[in-house]
Amino acid sequence: MGAVVLEGVEKSFDGIKVCSQIDLSINKGEFFTFLGPSGCGKTTLLRLIAGFITPQSGAVFIDGNEVTKLPPEKRKVGMVFQNYSLFPYLTVGQNIEYGLTIQKKSARERQKIVELYMDMVGLSGFGGRKVTELSGGEQQRVALARSLAVEPEVLLLDEPLSNLDARLRDKMRSEIKSLQKRLGITTIFVTHDQTEALTLSDRIAVFDKGRVVQVGTPKEIYDTPGNVFVAGFVGDTNLFRVTRSGNTIRLESGIKLNIPSTSGPGNWLSIRPQNIRISAKPIHEPNSFQGRLLEKQLNGVWIDSIIEVGSTVLRVAELNTFEMKGELQPGDNVWVTLPENGLRLLED
Ligand SMILES: Nc1ncnc2c1ncn2[C@@H]1O[C@H](COP(=O)(O)OP(=O)(O)OP(=O)(O)O)[C@@H](O)[C@H]1O
Ligand SMILES: [Mg+2]
């Protein structure tokens, strides 16, 4: 049995279902991510696992024991809340010590553990500081140290990086990952940020409106999305409604494309922007079309081009290398190729 197992978990508030039939099994030591848009029930599910709320039906197991009705302090879970929830009137040290007092550890033990975890999150010497005198990133690390200090079996992290600037977020992301690997602690990480999910996770569960729509490794989720929602939510993609006849599909705009004979069913076409080829000169290959460059956006590593082919608008991404000549300008004619192997048919 997994370290955390959810069986048919259902939760409603005021008759509105927020978590529907959730079945998940998270392995020991795994870094598992709940990924989904705002309001899809991620925090609710985390609170169900932590024991702050109980489900109307279904069961929660931690380490093989059913904990569905147990209070949080009996579950051996540590949680970092979406807003950190530090005690503002306590110092850094007292915040980290809090759970250890509840565990009735001796003063000596408490001091040793507090120093160990302050050191681990890079806050040695901060013990006497008030948490209100800390930066957002430092507060985030106190929250992490506080949840780790009680040596939980399971660590629950609810969007712990969302309040940080981009640089600090990158730094904390790798700190959390290396800490988690070093301690081997089963971790459930909640985010609505696909990059965070793809870079950190062993596996991801994608949520939509209170349901799990796909579970897989980052590569599986990105390369083989299970439906049109996952394709659109995880990574950029071009999506079009299509009708199929044999190995040909037709977009609503009339464009016809060859698809591989192995394509599954589905009335949506997804093609990632980096899989479309673009040229200033005519291309005479299957699935190639003449279009017009509408717009070009530089975002550092990539150059995004918006291209119109008839009434179809495509987003194309090219790597911004020193070889880029930048010869295409908005208004120019361009030729695009949508290689068969880059096309995926998906269902609703
Ligand atoms: N205690 C509650 N009472 C009533 N409704 C609630 C309660 N807690 C959550 N909800 C509702 O349940 C839905 C899911 O909320 P939840 O906090 O789980 O979303 P989330 O996926 O964590 O979103 P976000 O990414 O914005 O944090 C929302 O519509 C929310 O308003
Ligand atoms: Mg939330």
GROMACS .gro file of C-alpha atoms in nm, residues 4-321:
model
  318
    4VAL     CA    1  -0.074   0.808   0.136
    5VAL     CA    2  -0.381   0.644  -0.013
    6LEU     CA    3  -0.712   0.810  -0.095
    7GLU     CA    4  -1.008   0.585  -0.174
    8GLY     CA    5  -1.324   0.734  -0.323
    9VAL     CA    6  -1.281   1.059  -0.129
   10GLU     CA    7  -1.571   1.303  -0.169
   11LYS     CA    8  -1.610   1.646  -0.012
   12SER     CA    9  -1.890   1.901  -0.055
   13PHE     CA   10  -1.940   2.242   0.101
   14ASP     CA   11  -2.302   2.359   0.126
   15GLY     CA   12  -2.408   2.088  -0.117
   16ILE     CA   13  -2.147   2.185  -0.376
   17LYS     CA   14  -1.903   1.907  -0.459
   18VAL     CA   15  -1.542   2.023  -0.433
   19CYS     CA   16  -1.365   1.682  -0.443
   20SER     CA   17  -1.525   1.403  -0.650
   21GLN     CA   18  -1.434   1.036  -0.618
   22ILE     CA   19  -1.062   1.092  -0.557
   23ASP     CA   20  -0.858   0.770  -0.583
   24LEU     CA   21  -0.483   0.821  -0.546
   25SER     CA   22  -0.189   0.621  -0.415
   26ILE     CA   23   0.131   0.811  -0.333
   27ASN     CA   24   0.449   0.609  -0.283
   28LYS     CA   25   0.686   0.634   0.011
   29GLY     CA   26   0.952   0.899  -0.052
   30GLU     CA   27   0.772   1.026  -0.360
   31PHE     CA   28   0.749   1.394  -0.458
   32PHE     CA   29   0.389   1.405  -0.575
   33THR     CA   30   0.219   1.719  -0.708
   34PHE     CA   31  -0.146   1.825  -0.722
   35LEU     CA   32  -0.167   2.054  -1.025
   36GLY     CA   33  -0.480   2.240  -1.130
   37PRO     CA   34  -0.641   2.579  -1.178
   38SER     CA   35  -0.759   2.799  -0.892
   39GLY     CA   36  -1.065   2.661  -0.714
   40CYS     CA   37  -1.032   2.301  -0.839
   41GLY     CA   38  -1.009   2.161  -0.483
   42LYS     CA   39  -0.631   2.121  -0.425
   43THR     CA   40  -0.618   2.287  -0.081
   44THR     CA   41  -0.937   2.107   0.024
   45LEU     CA   42  -0.780   1.771  -0.058
   46LEU     CA   43  -0.461   1.863   0.128
   47ARG     CA   44  -0.668   1.962   0.434
   48LEU     CA   45  -0.851   1.628   0.410
   49ILE     CA   46  -0.515   1.447   0.417
   50ALA     CA   47  -0.389   1.661   0.707
   51GLY     CA   48  -0.712   1.604   0.901
   52PHE     CA   49  -0.838   1.962   0.932
   53ILE     CA   50  -1.158   1.851   0.759
   54THR     CA   51  -1.319   1.509   0.704
   55PRO     CA   52  -1.474   1.375   0.383
   56GLN     CA   53  -1.846   1.293   0.346
   57SER     CA   54  -1.744   0.957   0.201
   58GLY     CA   55  -1.431   0.761   0.116
   59ALA     CA   56  -1.121   0.687   0.320
   60VAL     CA   57  -0.772   0.827   0.382
   61PHE     CA   58  -0.479   0.598   0.470
   62ILE     CA   59  -0.133   0.703   0.590
   63ASP     CA   60   0.134   0.436   0.612
   64GLY     CA   61  -0.127   0.163   0.578
   65ASN     CA   62  -0.348   0.288   0.864
   66GLU     CA   63  -0.687   0.443   0.810
   67VAL     CA   64  -0.684   0.801   0.946
   68THR     CA   65  -1.010   0.932   0.795
   69LYS     CA   66  -1.153   1.036   1.132
   70LEU     CA   67  -0.828   1.108   1.320
   71PRO     CA   68  -0.740   1.466   1.425
   72PRO     CA   69  -0.435   1.631   1.260
   73GLU     CA   70  -0.197   1.578   1.555
   74LYS     CA   71  -0.244   1.200   1.530
   75ARG     CA   72  -0.155   1.178   1.159
   76LYS     CA   73   0.221   1.243   1.146
   77VAL     CA   74   0.182   1.501   0.872
   78GLY     CA   75   0.348   1.841   0.848
   79MET     CA   76   0.180   2.113   0.647
   80VAL     CA   77   0.305   2.440   0.503
   81PHE     CA   78  -0.006   2.651   0.444
   82GLN     CA   79  -0.074   2.860   0.136
   83ASN     CA   80  -0.022   3.180   0.344
   84TYR     CA   81   0.249   3.026   0.573
   85SER     CA   82   0.029   3.079   0.885
   86LEU     CA   83   0.326   3.159   1.110
   87PHE     CA   84   0.254   3.286   1.463
   88PRO     CA   85   0.333   3.659   1.427
   89TYR     CA   86   0.387   3.717   1.802
   90LEU     CA   87   0.651   3.441   1.825
   91THR     CA   88   1.015   3.444   1.717
   92VAL     CA   89   1.159   3.226   1.444
   93GLY     CA   90   1.285   2.977   1.702
   94GLN     CA   91   0.953   2.969   1.889
   95ASN     CA   92   0.763   2.910   1.566
   96ILE     CA   93   0.981   2.612   1.478
   97GLU     CA   94   0.963   2.485   1.837
   98TYR     CA   95   0.583   2.500   1.856
   99GLY     CA   96   0.504   2.147   1.738
  100LEU     CA   97   0.783   2.002   1.953
  101THR     CA   98   0.623   2.148   2.267
  102ILE     CA   99   0.297   1.978   2.170
  103GLN     CA  100   0.496   1.654   2.124
  104LYS     CA  101   0.620   1.710   2.486
  105LYS     CA  102   0.988   1.701   2.393
  106SER     CA  103   1.232   1.821   2.664
  107ALA     CA  104   1.374   2.175   2.647
  108ARG     CA  105   1.718   2.038   2.554
  109GLU     CA  106   1.583   1.821   2.275
  110ARG     CA  107   1.371   2.109   2.147
  111GLN     CA  108   1.667   2.342   2.126
  112LYS     CA  109   1.877   2.084   1.942
  113ILE     CA  110   1.605   2.014   1.686
  114VAL     CA  111   1.527   2.384   1.632
  115GLU     CA  112   1.895   2.457   1.558
  116LEU     CA  113   1.920   2.158   1.326
  117TYR     CA  114   1.626   2.269   1.112
  118MET     CA  115   1.718   2.639   1.115
  119ASP     CA  116   2.055   2.533   0.981
  120MET     CA  117   1.895   2.305   0.722
  121VAL     CA  118   1.687   2.586   0.571
  122GLY     CA  119   1.974   2.835   0.588
  123LEU     CA  120   1.844   3.042   0.881
  124SER     CA  121   2.113   2.977   1.145
  125GLY     CA  122   2.131   3.269   1.384
  126PHE     CA  123   1.775   3.386   1.306
  127GLY     CA  124   1.623   3.215   1.613
  128GLY     CA  125   1.557   3.535   1.812
  129ARG     CA  126   1.413   3.738   1.520
  130LYS     CA  127   1.042   3.811   1.506
  131VAL     CA  128   0.882   3.650   1.201
  132THR     CA  129   0.726   3.986   1.112
  133GLU     CA  130   1.081   4.115   1.056
  134LEU     CA  131   1.154   3.856   0.789
  135SER     CA  132   1.128   3.871   0.410
  136GLY     CA  133   0.871   3.654   0.234
  137GLY     CA  134   1.133   3.397   0.136
  138GLU     CA  135   1.268   3.377   0.491
  139GLN     CA  136   0.914   3.332   0.630
  140GLN     CA  137   0.859   3.055   0.379
  141ARG     CA  138   1.171   2.878   0.507
  142VAL     CA  139   1.054   2.915   0.870
  143ALA     CA  140   0.724   2.754   0.772
  144LEU     CA  141   0.915   2.471   0.605
  145ALA     CA  142   1.144   2.423   0.907
  146ARG     CA  143   0.843   2.426   1.142
  147SER     CA  144   0.669   2.153   0.946
  148LEU     CA  145   0.987   1.941   0.915
  149ALA     CA  146   1.088   1.975   1.282
  150VAL     CA  147   0.809   1.745   1.401
  151GLU     CA  148   0.956   1.476   1.170
  152PRO     CA  149   0.636   1.405   0.982
  153GLU     CA  150   0.588   1.092   0.773
  154VAL     CA  151   0.426   1.309   0.510
  155LEU     CA  152   0.498   1.670   0.417
  156LEU     CA  153   0.214   1.873   0.265
  157LEU     CA  154   0.315   2.193   0.086
  158ASP     CA  155   0.037   2.424  -0.033
  159GLU     CA  156   0.173   2.661  -0.300
  160PRO     CA  157   0.468   2.748  -0.076
  161LEU     CA  158   0.647   2.944  -0.350
  162SER     CA  159   0.361   3.153  -0.482
  163ASN     CA  160   0.449   3.472  -0.292
  164LEU     CA  161   0.815   3.482  -0.394
  165ASP     CA  162   0.980   3.671  -0.679
  166ALA     CA  163   1.099   3.467  -0.977
  167ARG     CA  164   1.464   3.440  -0.870
  168LEU     CA  165   1.387   3.344  -0.510
  169ARG     CA  166   1.125   3.098  -0.631
  170ASP     CA  167   1.386   2.921  -0.848
  171LYS     CA  168   1.626   2.906  -0.552
  172MET     CA  169   1.364   2.778  -0.305
  173ARG     CA  170   1.240   2.528  -0.562
  174SER     CA  171   1.576   2.358  -0.581
  175GLU     CA  172   1.625   2.386  -0.201
  176ILE     CA  173   1.293   2.212  -0.137
  177LYS     CA  174   1.373   1.941  -0.390
  178SER     CA  175   1.719   1.866  -0.251
  179LEU     CA  176   1.593   1.872   0.110
  180GLN     CA  177   1.312   1.635   0.018
  181LYS     CA  178   1.551   1.393  -0.155
  182ARG     CA  179   1.802   1.412   0.133
  183LEU     CA  180   1.535   1.337   0.396
  184GLY     CA  181   1.349   1.090   0.170
  185ILE     CA  182   1.021   1.231   0.297
  186THR     CA  183   0.693   1.161   0.118
  187THR     CA  184   0.583   1.501  -0.010
  188ILE     CA  185   0.262   1.632  -0.161
  189PHE     CA  186   0.312   1.966  -0.328
  190VAL     CA  187   0.022   2.181  -0.445
  191THR     CA  188   0.059   2.429  -0.726
  192HIS     CA  189  -0.121   2.582  -1.021
  193ASP     CA  190   0.216   2.651  -1.186
  194GLN     CA  191   0.296   2.396  -1.455
  195THR     CA  192   0.670   2.473  -1.458
  196GLU     CA  193   0.694   2.408  -1.084
  197ALA     CA  194   0.504   2.082  -1.126
  198LEU     CA  195   0.712   1.963  -1.423
  199THR     CA  196   1.051   2.046  -1.269
  200LEU     CA  197   0.993   1.916  -0.914
  201SER     CA  198   0.770   1.612  -0.931
  202ASP     CA  199   0.821   1.239  -0.951
  203ARG     CA  200   0.454   1.221  -1.047
  204ILE     CA  201   0.175   1.472  -1.102
  205ALA     CA  202  -0.203   1.446  -1.060
  206VAL     CA  203  -0.382   1.700  -1.279
  207PHE     CA  204  -0.711   1.826  -1.133
  208ASP     CA  205  -1.008   1.981  -1.308
  209LYS     CA  206  -1.321   2.087  -1.118
  210GLY     CA  207  -1.263   1.860  -0.820
  211ARG     CA  208  -1.166   1.553  -1.021
  212VAL     CA  209  -0.832   1.390  -1.098
  213VAL     CA  210  -0.812   1.384  -1.477
  214GLN     CA  211  -0.464   1.234  -1.521
  215VAL     CA  212  -0.183   1.091  -1.311
  216GLY     CA  213   0.166   1.041  -1.453
  217THR     CA  214   0.530   1.142  -1.461
  218PRO     CA  215   0.601   1.497  -1.583
  219LYS     CA  216   0.708   1.354  -1.920
  220GLU     CA  217   0.392   1.144  -1.956
  221ILE     CA  218   0.169   1.440  -1.866
  222TYR     CA  219   0.346   1.677  -2.105
  223ASP     CA  220   0.409   1.440  -2.397
  224THR     CA  221   0.090   1.235  -2.381
  225PRO     CA  222  -0.184   1.446  -2.222
  226GLY     CA  223  -0.494   1.236  -2.163
  227ASN     CA  224  -0.748   1.493  -2.275
  228VAL     CA  225  -0.784   1.841  -2.416
  229PHE     CA  226  -0.791   2.006  -2.071
  230VAL     CA  227  -0.454   1.856  -1.970
  231ALA     CA  228  -0.297   1.949  -2.306
  232GLY     CA  229  -0.411   2.310  -2.266
  233PHE     CA  230  -0.327   2.344  -1.897
  234VAL     CA  231   0.017   2.182  -1.892
  235GLY     CA  232   0.234   2.365  -2.141
  236ASP     CA  233   0.134   2.586  -2.430
  237THR     CA  234  -0.039   2.424  -2.721
  238ASN     CA  235  -0.245   2.500  -3.031
  239LEU     CA  236  -0.589   2.342  -3.003
  240PHE     CA  237  -0.843   2.302  -3.283
  241ARG     CA  238  -1.171   2.118  -3.323
  242VAL     CA  239  -1.142   1.867  -3.607
  243THR     CA  240  -1.336   1.609  -3.801
  244ARG     CA  241  -1.161   1.296  -3.918
  245SER     CA  242  -1.189   1.074  -4.218
  246GLY     CA  243  -0.932   0.794  -4.228
  247ASN     CA  244  -0.583   0.936  -4.192
  248THR     CA  245  -0.692   1.290  -4.270
  249ILE     CA  246  -0.836   1.551  -4.037
  250ARG     CA  247  -1.009   1.873  -4.128
  251LEU     CA  248  -1.001   2.186  -3.913
  252GLU     CA  249  -1.313   2.405  -3.896
  253SER     CA  250  -1.125   2.660  -4.113
  254GLY     CA  251  -1.098   2.398  -4.389
  255ILE     CA  252  -0.728   2.313  -4.347
  256LYS     CA  253  -0.664   1.944  -4.407
  257LEU     CA  254  -0.382   1.755  -4.237
  258ASN     CA  255  -0.242   1.403  -4.264
  259ILE     CA  256  -0.222   1.226  -3.931
  260PRO     CA  257  -0.035   0.909  -3.834
  261SER     CA  258  -0.243   0.593  -3.875
  262THR     CA  259  -0.170   0.518  -3.507
  263SER     CA  260  -0.359   0.830  -3.388
  264GLY     CA  261  -0.620   0.752  -3.127
  265PRO     CA  262  -0.976   0.884  -3.132
  266GLY     CA  263  -1.061   1.245  -3.051
  267ASN     CA  264  -1.225   1.553  -3.198
  268TRP     CA  265  -0.951   1.794  -3.089
  269LEU     CA  266  -0.609   1.847  -3.246
  270SER     CA  267  -0.320   1.956  -3.026
  271ILE     CA  268   0.016   2.065  -3.161
  272ARG     CA  269   0.281   2.221  -2.937
  273PRO     CA  270   0.424   2.554  -3.062
  274GLN     CA  271   0.780   2.415  -3.074
  275ASN     CA  272   0.669   2.131  -3.304
  276ILE     CA  273   0.563   2.362  -3.586
  277ARG     CA  274   0.836   2.450  -3.838
  278ILE     CA  275   0.854   2.792  -3.993
  279SER     CA  276   1.035   2.915  -4.303
  280ALA     CA  277   1.074   3.234  -4.503
  281LYS     CA  278   1.085   3.027  -4.823
  282PRO     CA  279   0.819   2.800  -4.975
  283ILE     CA  280   0.819   2.444  -4.839
  284HIS     CA  281   0.685   2.160  -5.051
  285GLU     CA  282   0.619   1.894  -4.788
  286PRO     CA  283   0.301   1.732  -4.659
  287ASN     CA  284   0.111   1.939  -4.399
  288SER     CA  285   0.281   2.263  -4.518
  289PHE     CA  286   0.096   2.588  -4.578
  290GLN     CA  287   0.158   2.944  -4.672
  291GLY     CA  288   0.063   3.198  -4.408
  292ARG     CA  289   0.136   3.545  -4.281
  293LEU     CA  290   0.332   3.651  -3.975
  294LEU     CA  291   0.105   3.860  -3.753
  295GLU     CA  292   0.321   3.915  -3.448
  296LYS     CA  293   0.657   3.827  -3.297
  297GLN     CA  294   0.731   3.818  -2.923
  298LEU     CA  295   1.071   3.767  -2.766
  299ASN     CA  296   1.059   3.597  -2.431
  300GLY     CA  297   1.428   3.519  -2.381
  301VAL     CA  298   1.499   3.158  -2.467
  302TRP     CA  299   1.211   3.146  -2.714
  303ILE     CA  300   1.074   3.362  -2.991
  304ASP     CA  301   0.699   3.321  -3.026
  305SER     CA  302   0.543   3.392  -3.362
  306ILE     CA  303   0.172   3.429  -3.425
  307ILE     CA  304   0.095   3.311  -3.776
  308GLU     CA  305  -0.228   3.325  -3.971
  309VAL     CA  306  -0.304   3.049  -4.223
  310GLY     CA  307  -0.639   3.140  -4.378
  311SER     CA  308  -0.861   3.188  -4.074
  312THR     CA  309  -0.648   2.959  -3.854
  313VAL     CA  310  -0.412   3.126  -3.608
  314LEU     CA  311  -0.105   2.930  -3.498
  315ARG     CA  312   0.145   2.998  -3.221
  316VAL     CA  313   0.495   2.885  -3.314
  317ALA     CA  314   0.796   2.880  -3.081
  318GLU     CA  315   1.154   2.884  -3.202
  319LEU     CA  316   1.470   2.864  -2.996
  320ASN     CA  317   1.637   3.208  -2.983
  321THR     CA  318   1.995   3.111  -3.073
   0.00000   0.00000   0.00000
